[in-house]
Every structure is written in structure tokens, then in C-alpha cells.
């Protein structure tokens, strides 16, 4: 992805790759919490929208430097994660998913009700870009994606990630073993929200506009679909799933009105025949193939030779 803009110097391609990298950050942040713990978050767009609107208000209403939007968006997303996660993650069943879904829908309606301050359906316009150069901004987003994925992957492969997977496997056994299950679930939600909020702020400064559509349920469903296509619980798989689906959406534009039909049928086939995802299992197979080729060949010793040596 770093080489593509240099080989094909097209502003359209750079724009598509930038959007795919931002979606990759949203997908990997969702997978860290929901993919590892098994607690599905149907309102991940809440953190994205909060981060984006925080950047919009700071930049347009208060005239703050756009670079301050990133930490501010992370802080606001964390506050919303604590506000919803602390009371709901202690409950059993689908209450957390419903609470997150309700939170995203409520925030979207509030952005429309208080249109005098939020701009209503038009949103907030006139944001200042983080970097004037489109190529420079793309490399900023790509570098952030790589750093975020590396950090979350390191956490997922550490003792922390082992506990989160154990919670997904059997939460009652973890509690019986003395593990503070609620703390780990809330902490993972906070990390997920912080990453999503930062990516939402970057998206706002890329589009130079923020709208209530960021809170829409379809945004969360799109992210979840990317995670399932990439491989849930693998961290790096959702990044590939996001890039793949964004590029596929653009490539299918030539089909005109049949684009959504072809896109939907392709997704159904992938999810039906590849329930573990497409990107992560394919990468694991390729890695295993290269490992086998790199191993030294084993020398088979005949039984009679082994007897003589004995």
C-alpha cells in the first residue's frame, strides 16, 4: 500500500486507499474488543462519530489546531465508552450490544435535534486538514494504521489477550479463577474506543466535513462485515478485510445499478463458504507454506542402518 501511490500516481487511487486505511483502523479497533471477548458491539459508530464531531467542534467553533483533535477525540470516545460500558458490560446476554446500538442511534438523533449547534443533516463544514498534501495525509493514515495494528496485535498476543480469549471461551470459569472479568472487558472497550475516536477525527479532517451519518447503524454493520471477511479475532485480518471491501466497492462501480447486487452476493458467498474469514486464513496458509519450504529436508534412515548403528 505504501508503493501503490508511487507506481500509480493517481489522486483517485490515493483517495480510495486513504479511506480503506481509515476503515482498517475502525475494523481493527472493533476486533480488539468484540473479536477477542465475544461481546459484539453493534454501536461502534458511536465512538467514530464522537471522535469526528469532537474534531469538528474544536476546529471550527474554538479555532483549535487540528492536531489537538486527535487526543481530544480519544478522550471523548473513552468517556462515552465508560459511560455505556461500566453499567452494561456487567450484564449477561445481548444487553451490551443493544446498549451500544441505542447509544449510536440516540447520538444521531441528537445531532439532528440540536441542529443550531451541530448543523443538522449538513453537519459541520470547513475543517482544516491535518496535512495539505493528499499523498502526505495518506502516508500519515497508513503509518497510524500500521502502528495501531502492531500495538493491538502485541496486546492480543500478550497475557492480556489470553485473558480476553478466555473470557470469550468461558466467562464463568474465569470469574471462578479469580479474574476480574469486568475490568478486562471495560479496559478493552476503552482501548477500542480510543482507537476508533482517533480514526474518526482523522476521517473528519480528511473529508473536511462531519455529518450525523457517521453515527448510523450501517456504519457499524459495514465495519463488522469487514471484520468477518478478514477473520474475526486475528487483529490483522480485519485490516485486509477493510482494504479488500473498499477496493471491491470501487471496482464494482462499472456495473452501474447492479453494483450492490454483485457486492451483496460476493459477501454472502464469502461468509457462507468461509466462516473463519478470507484474509487471515489465507495469510496463515501462505505463511505455513513458506515455512515448510524454508525448513531443511529430513534425511530418512533405513531400518537396517539404524540397527547397525545401534
GROMACS .gro file of C-alpha atoms in nm:
model
  310
    1UNK     CA    1   0.000   0.000   0.000
    2UNK     CA    2   0.295   0.231   0.050
    3UNK     CA    3   0.427   0.159  -0.300
    4UNK     CA    4   0.098   0.176  -0.492
    5UNK     CA    5   0.070   0.559  -0.500
    6UNK     CA    6   0.424   0.579  -0.634
    7UNK     CA    7   0.361   0.323  -0.908
    8UNK     CA    8   0.016   0.460  -0.998
    9UNK     CA    9   0.025   0.835  -0.918
   10UNK     CA   10  -0.350   0.897  -0.926
   11UNK     CA   11  -0.538   1.123  -0.684
   12UNK     CA   12  -0.841   0.895  -0.714
   13UNK     CA   13  -0.637   0.590  -0.612
   14UNK     CA   14  -0.478   0.778  -0.323
   15UNK     CA   15  -0.825   0.879  -0.203
   16UNK     CA   16  -0.955   0.523  -0.216
   17UNK     CA   17  -0.650   0.390  -0.032
   18UNK     CA   18  -0.685   0.661   0.233
   19UNK     CA   19  -1.047   0.568   0.300
   20UNK     CA   20  -0.958   0.197   0.308
   21UNK     CA   21  -0.683   0.263   0.565
   22UNK     CA   22  -0.925   0.459   0.786
   23UNK     CA   23  -1.179   0.178   0.764
   24UNK     CA   24  -0.897  -0.057   0.855
   25UNK     CA   25  -0.841   0.136   1.179
   26UNK     CA   26  -1.212   0.118   1.258
   27UNK     CA   27  -1.221  -0.255   1.188
   28UNK     CA   28  -0.910  -0.342   1.390
   29UNK     CA   29  -1.036  -0.138   1.686
   30UNK     CA   30  -1.370  -0.325   1.677
   31UNK     CA   31  -1.196  -0.661   1.654
   32UNK     CA   32  -0.976  -0.598   1.957
   33UNK     CA   33  -1.273  -0.578   2.191
   34UNK     CA   34  -1.554  -0.773   2.027
   35UNK     CA   35  -1.342  -1.023   1.837
   36UNK     CA   36  -1.136  -1.125   2.140
   37UNK     CA   37  -1.403  -1.114   2.412
   38UNK     CA   38  -1.700  -1.224   2.202
   39UNK     CA   39  -1.913  -0.928   2.321
   40UNK     CA   40  -2.047  -0.789   1.995
   41UNK     CA   41  -2.056  -0.412   1.968
   42UNK     CA   42  -2.335  -0.305   1.733
   43UNK     CA   43  -2.275   0.063   1.803
   44UNK     CA   44  -1.907   0.109   1.720
   45UNK     CA   45  -2.010   0.406   1.507
   46UNK     CA   46  -2.080   0.589   1.835
   47UNK     CA   47  -1.707   0.623   1.906
   48UNK     CA   48  -1.634   0.713   1.545
   49UNK     CA   49  -1.897   0.988   1.540
   50UNK     CA   50  -1.794   1.124   1.879
   51UNK     CA   51  -1.433   1.149   1.765
   52UNK     CA   52  -1.531   1.316   1.439
   53UNK     CA   53  -1.765   1.570   1.599
   54UNK     CA   54  -1.508   1.648   1.868
   55UNK     CA   55  -1.261   1.734   1.594
   56UNK     CA   56  -1.526   1.939   1.413
   57UNK     CA   57  -1.627   2.144   1.718
   58UNK     CA   58  -1.270   2.209   1.830
   59UNK     CA   59  -1.153   2.318   1.487
   60UNK     CA   60  -1.449   2.525   1.366
   61UNK     CA   61  -1.604   2.662   1.687
   62UNK     CA   62  -1.293   2.712   1.901
   63UNK     CA   63  -1.030   2.752   1.631
   64UNK     CA   64  -0.805   2.487   1.784
   65UNK     CA   65  -0.511   2.343   1.597
   66UNK     CA   66  -0.632   2.034   1.406
   67UNK     CA   67  -0.357   1.820   1.561
   68UNK     CA   68  -0.518   1.870   1.903
   69UNK     CA   69  -0.827   1.697   1.765
   70UNK     CA   70  -0.664   1.354   1.780
   71UNK     CA   71  -0.602   1.333   2.158
   72UNK     CA   72  -0.927   1.518   2.230
   73UNK     CA   73  -1.124   1.272   2.018
   74UNK     CA   74  -0.964   0.981   2.201
   75UNK     CA   75  -1.055   1.130   2.540
   76UNK     CA   76  -1.418   1.191   2.443
   77UNK     CA   77  -1.454   0.843   2.295
   78UNK     CA   78  -1.313   0.693   2.616
   79UNK     CA   79  -1.564   0.892   2.825
   80UNK     CA   80  -1.855   0.760   2.619
   81UNK     CA   81  -1.713   0.407   2.644
   82UNK     CA   82  -1.704   0.433   3.023
   83UNK     CA   83  -2.050   0.591   3.034
   84UNK     CA   84  -2.207   0.299   2.847
   85UNK     CA   85  -1.965   0.016   2.919
   86UNK     CA   86  -1.950   0.034   3.300
   87UNK     CA   87  -2.321  -0.036   3.358
   88UNK     CA   88  -2.379  -0.271   3.062
   89UNK     CA   89  -2.071  -0.492   3.049
   90UNK     CA   90  -2.163  -0.633   3.389
   91UNK     CA   91  -2.484  -0.777   3.242
   92UNK     CA   92  -2.531  -1.109   3.070
   93UNK     CA   93  -2.672  -1.168   2.726
   94UNK     CA   94  -2.712  -0.918   2.444
   95UNK     CA   95  -2.765  -0.611   2.664
   96UNK     CA   96  -2.426  -0.461   2.584
   97UNK     CA   97  -2.486  -0.489   2.209
   98UNK     CA   98  -2.833  -0.332   2.243
   99UNK     CA   99  -2.700  -0.053   2.465
  100UNK     CA  100  -2.427   0.036   2.216
  101UNK     CA  101  -2.673   0.024   1.929
  102UNK     CA  102  -2.913   0.251   2.119
  103UNK     CA  103  -2.631   0.491   2.207
  104UNK     CA  104  -2.534   0.536   1.843
  105UNK     CA  105  -2.896   0.588   1.734
  106UNK     CA  106  -2.961   0.839   2.014
  107UNK     CA  107  -2.650   1.040   1.926
  108UNK     CA  108  -2.752   1.050   1.562
  109UNK     CA  109  -3.094   1.187   1.657
  110UNK     CA  110  -2.942   1.442   1.895
  111UNK     CA  111  -2.722   1.575   1.616
  112UNK     CA  112  -3.041   1.639   1.418
  113UNK     CA  113  -3.246   1.780   1.706
  114UNK     CA  114  -2.984   2.036   1.810
  115UNK     CA  115  -2.923   2.145   1.454
  116UNK     CA  116  -2.845   2.502   1.559
  117UNK     CA  117  -2.517   2.382   1.710
  118UNK     CA  118  -2.443   2.068   1.509
  119UNK     CA  119  -2.550   2.179   1.162
  120UNK     CA  120  -2.827   1.920   1.138
  121UNK     CA  121  -2.816   1.694   0.834
  122UNK     CA  122  -2.548   1.910   0.671
  123UNK     CA  123  -2.319   1.866   0.970
  124UNK     CA  124  -2.010   2.073   1.036
  125UNK     CA  125  -1.815   2.202   0.737
  126UNK     CA  126  -1.492   2.386   0.682
  127UNK     CA  127  -1.250   2.179   0.887
  128UNK     CA  128  -0.877   2.241   0.845
  129UNK     CA  129  -0.680   1.948   0.702
  130UNK     CA  130  -0.406   1.794   0.912
  131UNK     CA  131  -0.172   1.792   0.610
  132UNK     CA  132  -0.229   1.988   0.293
  133UNK     CA  133  -0.071   1.726   0.068
  134UNK     CA  134  -0.306   1.439  -0.020
  135UNK     CA  135  -0.015   1.197  -0.051
  136UNK     CA  136   0.130   1.315   0.278
  137UNK     CA  137  -0.201   1.265   0.454
  138UNK     CA  138  -0.228   0.916   0.308
  139UNK     CA  139   0.111   0.818   0.446
  140UNK     CA  140   0.010   0.964   0.782
  141UNK     CA  141  -0.305   0.748   0.788
  142UNK     CA  142  -0.116   0.442   0.667
  143UNK     CA  143   0.154   0.486   0.931
  144UNK     CA  144  -0.111   0.527   1.200
  145UNK     CA  145  -0.284   0.211   1.079
  146UNK     CA  146   0.040   0.012   1.095
  147UNK     CA  147   0.123   0.144   1.443
  148UNK     CA  148  -0.229   0.081   1.573
  149UNK     CA  149  -0.240  -0.271   1.432
  150UNK     CA  150   0.104  -0.353   1.574
  151UNK     CA  151   0.004  -0.224   1.918
  152UNK     CA  152  -0.327  -0.410   1.930
  153UNK     CA  153  -0.166  -0.725   1.790
  154UNK     CA  154   0.101  -0.713   2.061
  155UNK     CA  155  -0.169  -0.677   2.327
  156UNK     CA  156  -0.370  -0.961   2.173
  157UNK     CA  157  -0.068  -1.193   2.183
  158UNK     CA  158   0.023  -1.099   2.539
  159UNK     CA  159  -0.115  -1.218   2.872
  160UNK     CA  160  -0.389  -0.958   2.829
  161UNK     CA  161  -0.508  -1.114   2.504
  162UNK     CA  162  -0.501  -1.460   2.658
  163UNK     CA  163  -0.740  -1.344   2.930
  164UNK     CA  164  -0.972  -1.182   2.676
  165UNK     CA  165  -0.989  -1.505   2.476
  166UNK     CA  166  -1.052  -1.698   2.795
  167UNK     CA  167  -1.345  -1.467   2.869
  168UNK     CA  168  -1.484  -1.542   2.525
  169UNK     CA  169  -1.446  -1.915   2.585
  170UNK     CA  170  -1.595  -1.941   2.934
  171UNK     CA  171  -1.660  -1.626   3.134
  172UNK     CA  172  -1.791  -1.813   3.439
  173UNK     CA  173  -1.471  -2.018   3.469
  174UNK     CA  174  -1.262  -1.701   3.450
  175UNK     CA  175  -1.461  -1.548   3.733
  176UNK     CA  176  -1.421  -1.866   3.938
  177UNK     CA  177  -1.045  -1.845   3.880
  178UNK     CA  178  -1.037  -1.501   4.041
  179UNK     CA  179  -1.004  -1.293   3.723
  180UNK     CA  180  -1.171  -0.952   3.730
  181UNK     CA  181  -1.368  -1.011   3.411
  182UNK     CA  182  -1.550  -0.678   3.421
  183UNK     CA  183  -1.225  -0.481   3.443
  184UNK     CA  184  -1.073  -0.654   3.141
  185UNK     CA  185  -1.388  -0.607   2.933
  186UNK     CA  186  -1.416  -0.237   3.021
  187UNK     CA  187  -1.044  -0.180   2.962
  188UNK     CA  188  -1.059  -0.349   2.621
  189UNK     CA  189  -1.364  -0.137   2.532
  190UNK     CA  190  -1.175   0.179   2.635
  191UNK     CA  191  -0.879   0.087   2.412
  192UNK     CA  192  -1.113   0.007   2.125
  193UNK     CA  193  -1.300   0.335   2.167
  194UNK     CA  194  -0.981   0.542   2.184
  195UNK     CA  195  -0.854   0.395   1.856
  196UNK     CA  196  -1.191   0.442   1.685
  197UNK     CA  197  -1.218   0.801   1.808
  198UNK     CA  198  -0.874   0.893   1.677
  199UNK     CA  199  -0.957   0.738   1.339
  200UNK     CA  200  -1.288   0.926   1.335
  201UNK     CA  201  -1.105   1.255   1.389
  202UNK     CA  202  -0.865   1.175   1.105
  203UNK     CA  203  -1.160   1.094   0.880
  204UNK     CA  204  -1.321   1.428   0.968
  205UNK     CA  205  -1.006   1.621   0.879
  206UNK     CA  206  -0.976   1.424   0.557
  207UNK     CA  207  -1.335   1.488   0.443
  208UNK     CA  208  -1.322   1.842   0.591
  209UNK     CA  209  -1.681   1.779   0.698
  210UNK     CA  210  -1.872   1.587   0.967
  211UNK     CA  211  -2.229   1.459   0.933
  212UNK     CA  212  -2.470   1.256   1.151
  213UNK     CA  213  -2.434   0.969   0.905
  214UNK     CA  214  -2.121   0.866   1.092
  215UNK     CA  215  -2.345   0.754   1.382
  216UNK     CA  216  -2.562   0.544   1.150
  217UNK     CA  217  -2.607   0.174   1.222
  218UNK     CA  218  -2.500   0.092   0.867
  219UNK     CA  219  -2.153   0.222   0.954
  220UNK     CA  220  -2.120  -0.032   1.235
  221UNK     CA  221  -2.261  -0.312   1.018
  222UNK     CA  222  -2.010  -0.230   0.744
  223UNK     CA  223  -1.724  -0.249   0.994
  224UNK     CA  224  -1.848  -0.580   1.136
  225UNK     CA  225  -1.873  -0.721   0.783
  226UNK     CA  226  -1.513  -0.621   0.716
  227UNK     CA  227  -1.405  -0.796   1.034
  228UNK     CA  228  -1.584  -1.117   0.942
  229UNK     CA  229  -1.441  -1.113   0.590
  230UNK     CA  230  -1.091  -1.054   0.724
  231UNK     CA  231  -1.109  -1.304   1.009
  232UNK     CA  232  -1.250  -1.217   1.350
  233UNK     CA  233  -1.017  -1.230   1.647
  234UNK     CA  234  -0.698  -1.210   1.441
  235UNK     CA  235  -0.646  -0.829   1.460
  236UNK     CA  236  -0.455  -0.814   1.130
  237UNK     CA  237  -0.729  -0.992   0.933
  238UNK     CA  238  -0.985  -0.709   0.961
  239UNK     CA  239  -0.731  -0.468   0.812
  240UNK     CA  240  -0.713  -0.682   0.499
  241UNK     CA  241  -1.091  -0.722   0.500
  242UNK     CA  242  -1.140  -0.345   0.511
  243UNK     CA  243  -0.898  -0.279   0.227
  244UNK     CA  244  -1.045  -0.561   0.021
  245UNK     CA  245  -1.408  -0.449   0.056
  246UNK     CA  246  -1.334  -0.080  -0.005
  247UNK     CA  247  -1.138  -0.162  -0.319
  248UNK     CA  248  -1.407  -0.406  -0.432
  249UNK     CA  249  -1.674  -0.139  -0.388
  250UNK     CA  250  -1.482   0.096  -0.615
  251UNK     CA  251  -1.406  -0.171  -0.875
  252UNK     CA  252  -1.773  -0.266  -0.899
  253UNK     CA  253  -1.882   0.083  -0.998
  254UNK     CA  254  -1.858  -0.019  -1.363
  255UNK     CA  255  -2.157  -0.249  -1.308
  256UNK     CA  256  -2.381   0.053  -1.250
  257UNK     CA  257  -2.711  -0.032  -1.084
  258UNK     CA  258  -2.605  -0.398  -1.050
  259UNK     CA  259  -2.315  -0.300  -0.826
  260UNK     CA  260  -2.492  -0.359  -0.495
  261UNK     CA  261  -2.631  -0.692  -0.614
  262UNK     CA  262  -2.287  -0.820  -0.713
  263UNK     CA  263  -2.135  -0.685  -0.392
  264UNK     CA  264  -2.401  -0.850  -0.172
  265UNK     CA  265  -2.377  -1.186  -0.349
  266UNK     CA  266  -1.999  -1.184  -0.315
  267UNK     CA  267  -2.026  -1.115   0.058
  268UNK     CA  268  -2.283  -1.391   0.104
  269UNK     CA  269  -2.058  -1.643  -0.070
  270UNK     CA  270  -1.756  -1.541   0.138
  271UNK     CA  271  -1.942  -1.553   0.469
  272UNK     CA  272  -2.118  -1.881   0.381
  273UNK     CA  273  -1.824  -2.082   0.249
  274UNK     CA  274  -1.551  -1.914   0.457
  275UNK     CA  275  -1.697  -1.870   0.808
  276UNK     CA  276  -1.349  -1.806   0.952
  277UNK     CA  277  -1.286  -1.523   0.709
  278UNK     CA  278  -1.087  -1.487   0.391
  279UNK     CA  279  -0.778  -1.276   0.459
  280UNK     CA  280  -0.642  -1.421   0.785
  281UNK     CA  281  -0.682  -1.793   0.691
  282UNK     CA  282  -0.524  -1.727   0.350
  283UNK     CA  283  -0.229  -1.549   0.513
  284UNK     CA  284  -0.185  -1.832   0.763
  285UNK     CA  285  -0.178  -2.089   0.483
  286UNK     CA  286   0.076  -1.890   0.285
  287UNK     CA  287   0.293  -1.844   0.592
  288UNK     CA  288   0.278  -2.217   0.667
  289UNK     CA  289   0.370  -2.294   0.306
  290UNK     CA  290   0.675  -2.069   0.316
  291UNK     CA  291   0.782  -2.216   0.648
  292UNK     CA  292   0.769  -2.570   0.511
  293UNK     CA  293   0.972  -2.467   0.208
  294UNK     CA  294   1.230  -2.298   0.428
  295UNK     CA  295   1.281  -2.599   0.651
  296UNK     CA  296   1.582  -2.823   0.587
  297UNK     CA  297   1.490  -3.158   0.427
  298UNK     CA  298   1.482  -3.452   0.662
  299UNK     CA  299   1.715  -3.744   0.596
  300UNK     CA  300   1.537  -4.077   0.615
  301UNK     CA  301   1.750  -4.355   0.763
  302UNK     CA  302   1.680  -4.713   0.661
  303UNK     CA  303   1.588  -4.958   0.941
  304UNK     CA  304   1.891  -5.182   0.874
  305UNK     CA  305   2.126  -4.885   0.906
  306UNK     CA  306   1.965  -4.790   1.237
  307UNK     CA  307   2.019  -5.146   1.362
  308UNK     CA  308   2.388  -5.135   1.262
  309UNK     CA  309   2.433  -4.801   1.440
  310UNK     CA  310   2.266  -4.943   1.749
   0.00000   0.00000   0.00000
